[in-house]
Amino acid sequence: MMPTLNVSVNGPAVARAFAEHIVKKLAEKKEGPLFWALSGGSTPKLLFKLLAEEYREKIDWSRLHFFWGDERCVPHDDPESNFGEVKSLLFDHVPVVWDQVHAVDTTKSPEEAARAYGELMMKLLPSNSDGLPILDINMLGMGGDGHTASIFPANMDDLLTDSRICAVATHPDSGQKRVTMTGPVLNASDEVAFLVTGNGKTERTAQVLNKEHGAEKFPVMHIRPTSGKLIWFLDEAAAAEVGY
Ligand code: 6PG
């Protein structure tokens, strides 16, 4: 299945395209909760700022439940925290329902935090025939090395097939411990949406989307929902060498 491409002129336009996508998904689902997993990274920052500035009244925030595809094992007020970033850029500015903001409990040890988060996801989310929790939308980024969430090339073989819901990953450069959803859980999502922008991602995006030889060594290459949708939200720079 070829992913759907949504190409916008630049990063801010990608953020707006994705914000409108969330509005559309809420309308399509008519009522009830929307289970949305967030990621860290630069493009999501643009999105969070835009949502805070322009979507306070355009979104029924009481329907949104937030999860994280990965989280750094640091306190929530640490500048490295993915939760802390969304809180300061978005949650502190819109009427989220705090009981529906499901942060990774980083006061626990990494292993315990990963286990507990997997249990929380199983408790709160519907599950598929394989017993895996289903998110309505799993928003992901792609690092320059082709990582996504915190599934890095060095640890991808284990994390892409791990039977657990969440696992502990280690950043290859900093050694920072992370909690990450595993490959099977990412692929159980109803929809995976990659947000990738900038000319620093041109080559990698082309290798992955053009399915070039050797691209299978990049973790993102293995993230495509088993039965859900796959959309790449790109700016023109990142999409410049994509061949379709
Ligand atoms: C994280 C993210 C990570 C991110 C990529 C892309 O916690 O760092 O989840 O997977 O999405 O590194 O980040 P950029 O969009 O900033 O390149």
XYZ file of C-alpha atoms and ligand atoms in Angstrom:
261
model
C 0.000 0.000 0.000
C 1.472 3.340 -1.036
C 1.318 6.005 1.648
C -0.763 9.112 1.016
C 1.368 12.224 0.590
C 0.184 15.607 1.788
C 2.756 18.151 0.567
C 2.696 21.782 1.706
C 4.965 24.657 0.808
C 6.818 24.899 4.136
C 6.843 23.852 7.804
C 4.121 26.239 9.009
C 1.890 25.101 6.123
C 2.491 21.460 7.096
C 1.437 22.312 10.647
C -1.741 23.939 9.318
C -2.502 21.004 7.024
C -2.206 18.635 9.964
C -4.297 20.848 12.249
C -7.055 20.791 9.617
C -6.623 17.016 9.399
C -7.398 16.723 13.117
C -10.487 18.909 12.658
C -11.580 16.623 9.801
C -10.994 13.445 11.842
C -13.071 14.800 14.706
C -15.868 15.623 12.243
C -15.621 12.181 10.596
C -15.817 10.474 14.000
C -18.909 12.622 14.715
C -18.846 11.927 18.472
C -16.835 10.248 21.169
C -13.129 10.363 21.974
C -10.233 10.707 19.561
C -7.118 8.897 20.797
C -4.076 10.829 19.531
C -0.421 9.891 20.159
C 2.013 12.791 19.968
C 5.721 12.876 19.209
C 8.583 15.207 19.942
C 10.564 17.016 17.288
C 10.626 20.346 15.467
C 7.565 20.094 13.224
C 5.225 19.194 16.093
C 6.408 22.364 17.873
C 5.032 24.409 14.954
C 1.778 22.462 15.150
C 1.371 22.934 18.917
C 1.942 26.695 18.622
C -0.552 26.972 15.746
C -3.191 24.958 17.615
C -2.766 27.186 20.664
C -2.994 30.378 18.612
C -5.762 29.541 16.157
C -7.621 26.344 17.106
C -8.829 26.991 20.635
C -12.371 27.461 19.348
C -12.079 25.237 16.268
C -11.546 21.974 18.167
C -13.683 20.303 20.829
C -10.773 19.675 23.194
C -13.014 17.606 25.499
C -12.997 14.802 22.912
C -9.211 14.498 22.689
C -7.171 11.929 24.646
C -3.405 12.420 24.345
C -0.709 9.774 24.474
C 2.987 9.816 23.522
C 4.646 7.541 20.978
C 7.851 8.107 22.897
C 9.025 10.068 25.889
C 12.385 10.914 27.311
C 13.016 9.496 30.808
C 13.383 12.922 32.376
C 11.149 14.977 34.723
C 8.158 16.577 32.993
C 9.613 20.037 33.648
C 12.900 19.110 31.978
C 13.483 20.951 28.644
C 13.950 17.506 27.075
C 10.454 16.320 28.057
C 8.049 15.758 25.171
C 5.132 16.152 27.602
C 6.619 19.351 29.031
C 6.984 20.779 25.541
C 3.336 20.183 24.621
C 2.178 21.478 28.004
C 3.965 24.800 27.603
C 3.223 25.247 23.887
C -0.362 23.957 23.798
C -2.022 22.430 26.861
C -1.555 25.555 28.991
C -3.411 27.576 26.342
C -6.446 25.463 25.407
C -9.150 23.705 27.454
C -7.722 20.174 27.411
C -9.270 17.724 29.878
C -6.253 16.954 32.066
C -7.619 13.502 32.977
C -7.364 12.750 29.258
C -3.705 13.750 28.991
C -1.898 10.440 29.518
C 1.765 11.247 30.084
C 4.443 8.643 30.655
C 5.189 8.523 34.404
C 8.852 9.401 34.256
C 9.159 9.395 38.054
C 9.402 5.604 37.677
C 12.496 3.781 36.439
C 12.598 3.502 32.624
C 11.659 -0.185 32.683
C 8.819 0.388 35.175
C 7.612 3.465 33.264
C 7.488 1.459 30.020
C 5.606 -1.384 31.663
C 3.144 0.944 33.398
C 2.527 2.944 30.214
C 1.772 -0.208 28.260
C -0.713 -1.230 30.951
C -2.328 2.229 30.853
C -2.704 2.038 27.084
C -4.283 -1.415 27.339
C -6.704 -0.098 29.950
C -7.754 3.038 28.062
C -7.659 2.054 24.394
C -9.679 -0.400 22.302
C -7.576 -3.330 21.133
C -7.323 -5.258 17.882
C -7.582 -9.004 17.232
C -3.905 -9.340 18.213
C -4.643 -7.747 21.590
C -2.759 -4.560 20.698
C -4.102 -1.102 21.681
C -5.440 0.986 18.796
C -4.820 4.707 18.525
C -6.996 6.757 16.193
C -3.964 8.736 15.051
C -0.311 8.158 15.774
C 1.637 11.290 14.899
C 5.303 10.535 14.311
C 8.443 12.272 13.106
C 11.516 10.947 11.318
C 15.016 11.644 12.502
C 17.896 12.176 10.083
C 18.992 8.568 10.742
C 15.554 7.281 9.787
C 14.450 6.687 13.375
C 10.901 7.241 14.496
C 9.468 7.445 17.985
C 12.556 6.155 19.791
C 13.151 3.205 17.517
C 16.683 3.869 16.301
C 18.568 1.892 13.637
C 20.800 0.285 16.284
C 17.899 -1.189 18.281
C 15.295 -1.545 15.562
C 15.351 -5.325 15.140
C 14.202 -5.843 18.729
C 11.797 -2.905 18.995
C 10.098 -3.543 15.651
C 9.074 -7.033 16.747
C 8.844 -6.589 20.532
C 5.738 -8.248 21.992
C 5.467 -5.581 24.685
C 3.326 -2.446 24.205
C 6.151 -0.121 25.259
C 9.846 -0.700 25.793
C 12.953 1.186 26.921
C 15.195 2.568 24.176
C 18.555 4.304 24.402
C 19.446 7.306 22.258
C 22.536 6.213 20.273
C 24.436 9.482 20.745
C 23.382 10.821 24.139
C 22.667 7.506 25.852
C 19.415 9.062 27.084
C 16.834 6.481 28.132
C 13.453 6.721 26.430
C 10.099 4.948 26.679
C 8.840 4.094 23.207
C 5.833 2.383 21.735
C 7.070 -0.715 19.932
C 6.728 -1.396 16.210
C 3.677 -3.682 16.424
C 1.811 -1.061 18.483
C 2.659 1.749 16.059
C 1.418 -0.471 13.241
C -1.792 -1.290 15.107
C -2.846 2.370 14.829
C -5.885 3.264 12.774
C -3.716 5.906 11.171
C -0.018 6.774 11.248
C 0.842 10.328 10.188
C 4.485 11.272 9.666
C 5.292 14.980 9.867
C 8.628 15.548 8.097
C 9.964 18.919 6.995
C 13.153 20.627 5.914
C 15.865 20.060 3.346
C 17.792 18.059 5.933
C 15.254 15.261 5.388
C 15.149 15.337 1.549
C 17.471 12.392 0.934
C 16.127 10.167 3.694
C 12.506 10.866 2.764
C 13.227 9.978 -0.865
C 15.052 6.771 0.125
C 12.097 5.663 2.234
C 9.195 6.735 0.031
C 10.898 5.681 -3.213
C 11.726 2.372 -1.490
C 15.306 2.700 -2.604
C 17.779 -0.162 -2.144
C 19.003 -0.266 1.453
C 16.078 1.756 2.841
C 14.997 -1.194 4.962
C 17.767 -0.281 7.411
C 15.728 2.759 8.417
C 13.117 2.113 11.139
C 10.511 4.373 9.480
C 10.512 1.977 6.516
C 8.850 -0.617 8.749
C 6.104 1.608 10.134
C 2.997 1.168 8.047
C -0.291 0.307 9.742
C -1.367 -3.305 9.361
C -4.895 -2.284 8.442
C -4.932 1.472 8.980
C -3.934 4.485 6.917
C -0.421 5.876 6.361
C -0.017 9.558 5.526
C 3.199 11.549 5.134
C 2.749 15.273 5.758
C 5.740 16.859 4.029
C 6.937 20.269 3.029
C 8.309 20.816 -0.470
C 11.895 20.615 0.779
C 11.496 17.178 2.356
C 9.448 15.940 -0.618
C 11.810 17.363 -3.278
C 13.160 13.975 -4.471
C 10.141 11.777 -3.829
C 9.352 10.079 -7.126
C 5.548 9.892 -7.077
C 11.630 12.582 19.863
C 10.764 12.306 18.689
C 11.599 11.855 17.528
C 11.375 12.893 16.461
C 12.396 12.770 15.369
C 12.191 13.879 14.340
O 11.207 12.336 20.998
O 12.709 13.149 19.608
O 9.713 11.534 18.952
O 11.282 10.585 17.028
O 10.064 12.735 15.924
O 13.667 12.877 15.953
O 12.499 15.095 14.957
P 12.588 16.418 14.052
O 11.221 16.569 13.427
O 12.919 17.508 15.019
O 13.660 16.156 13.045
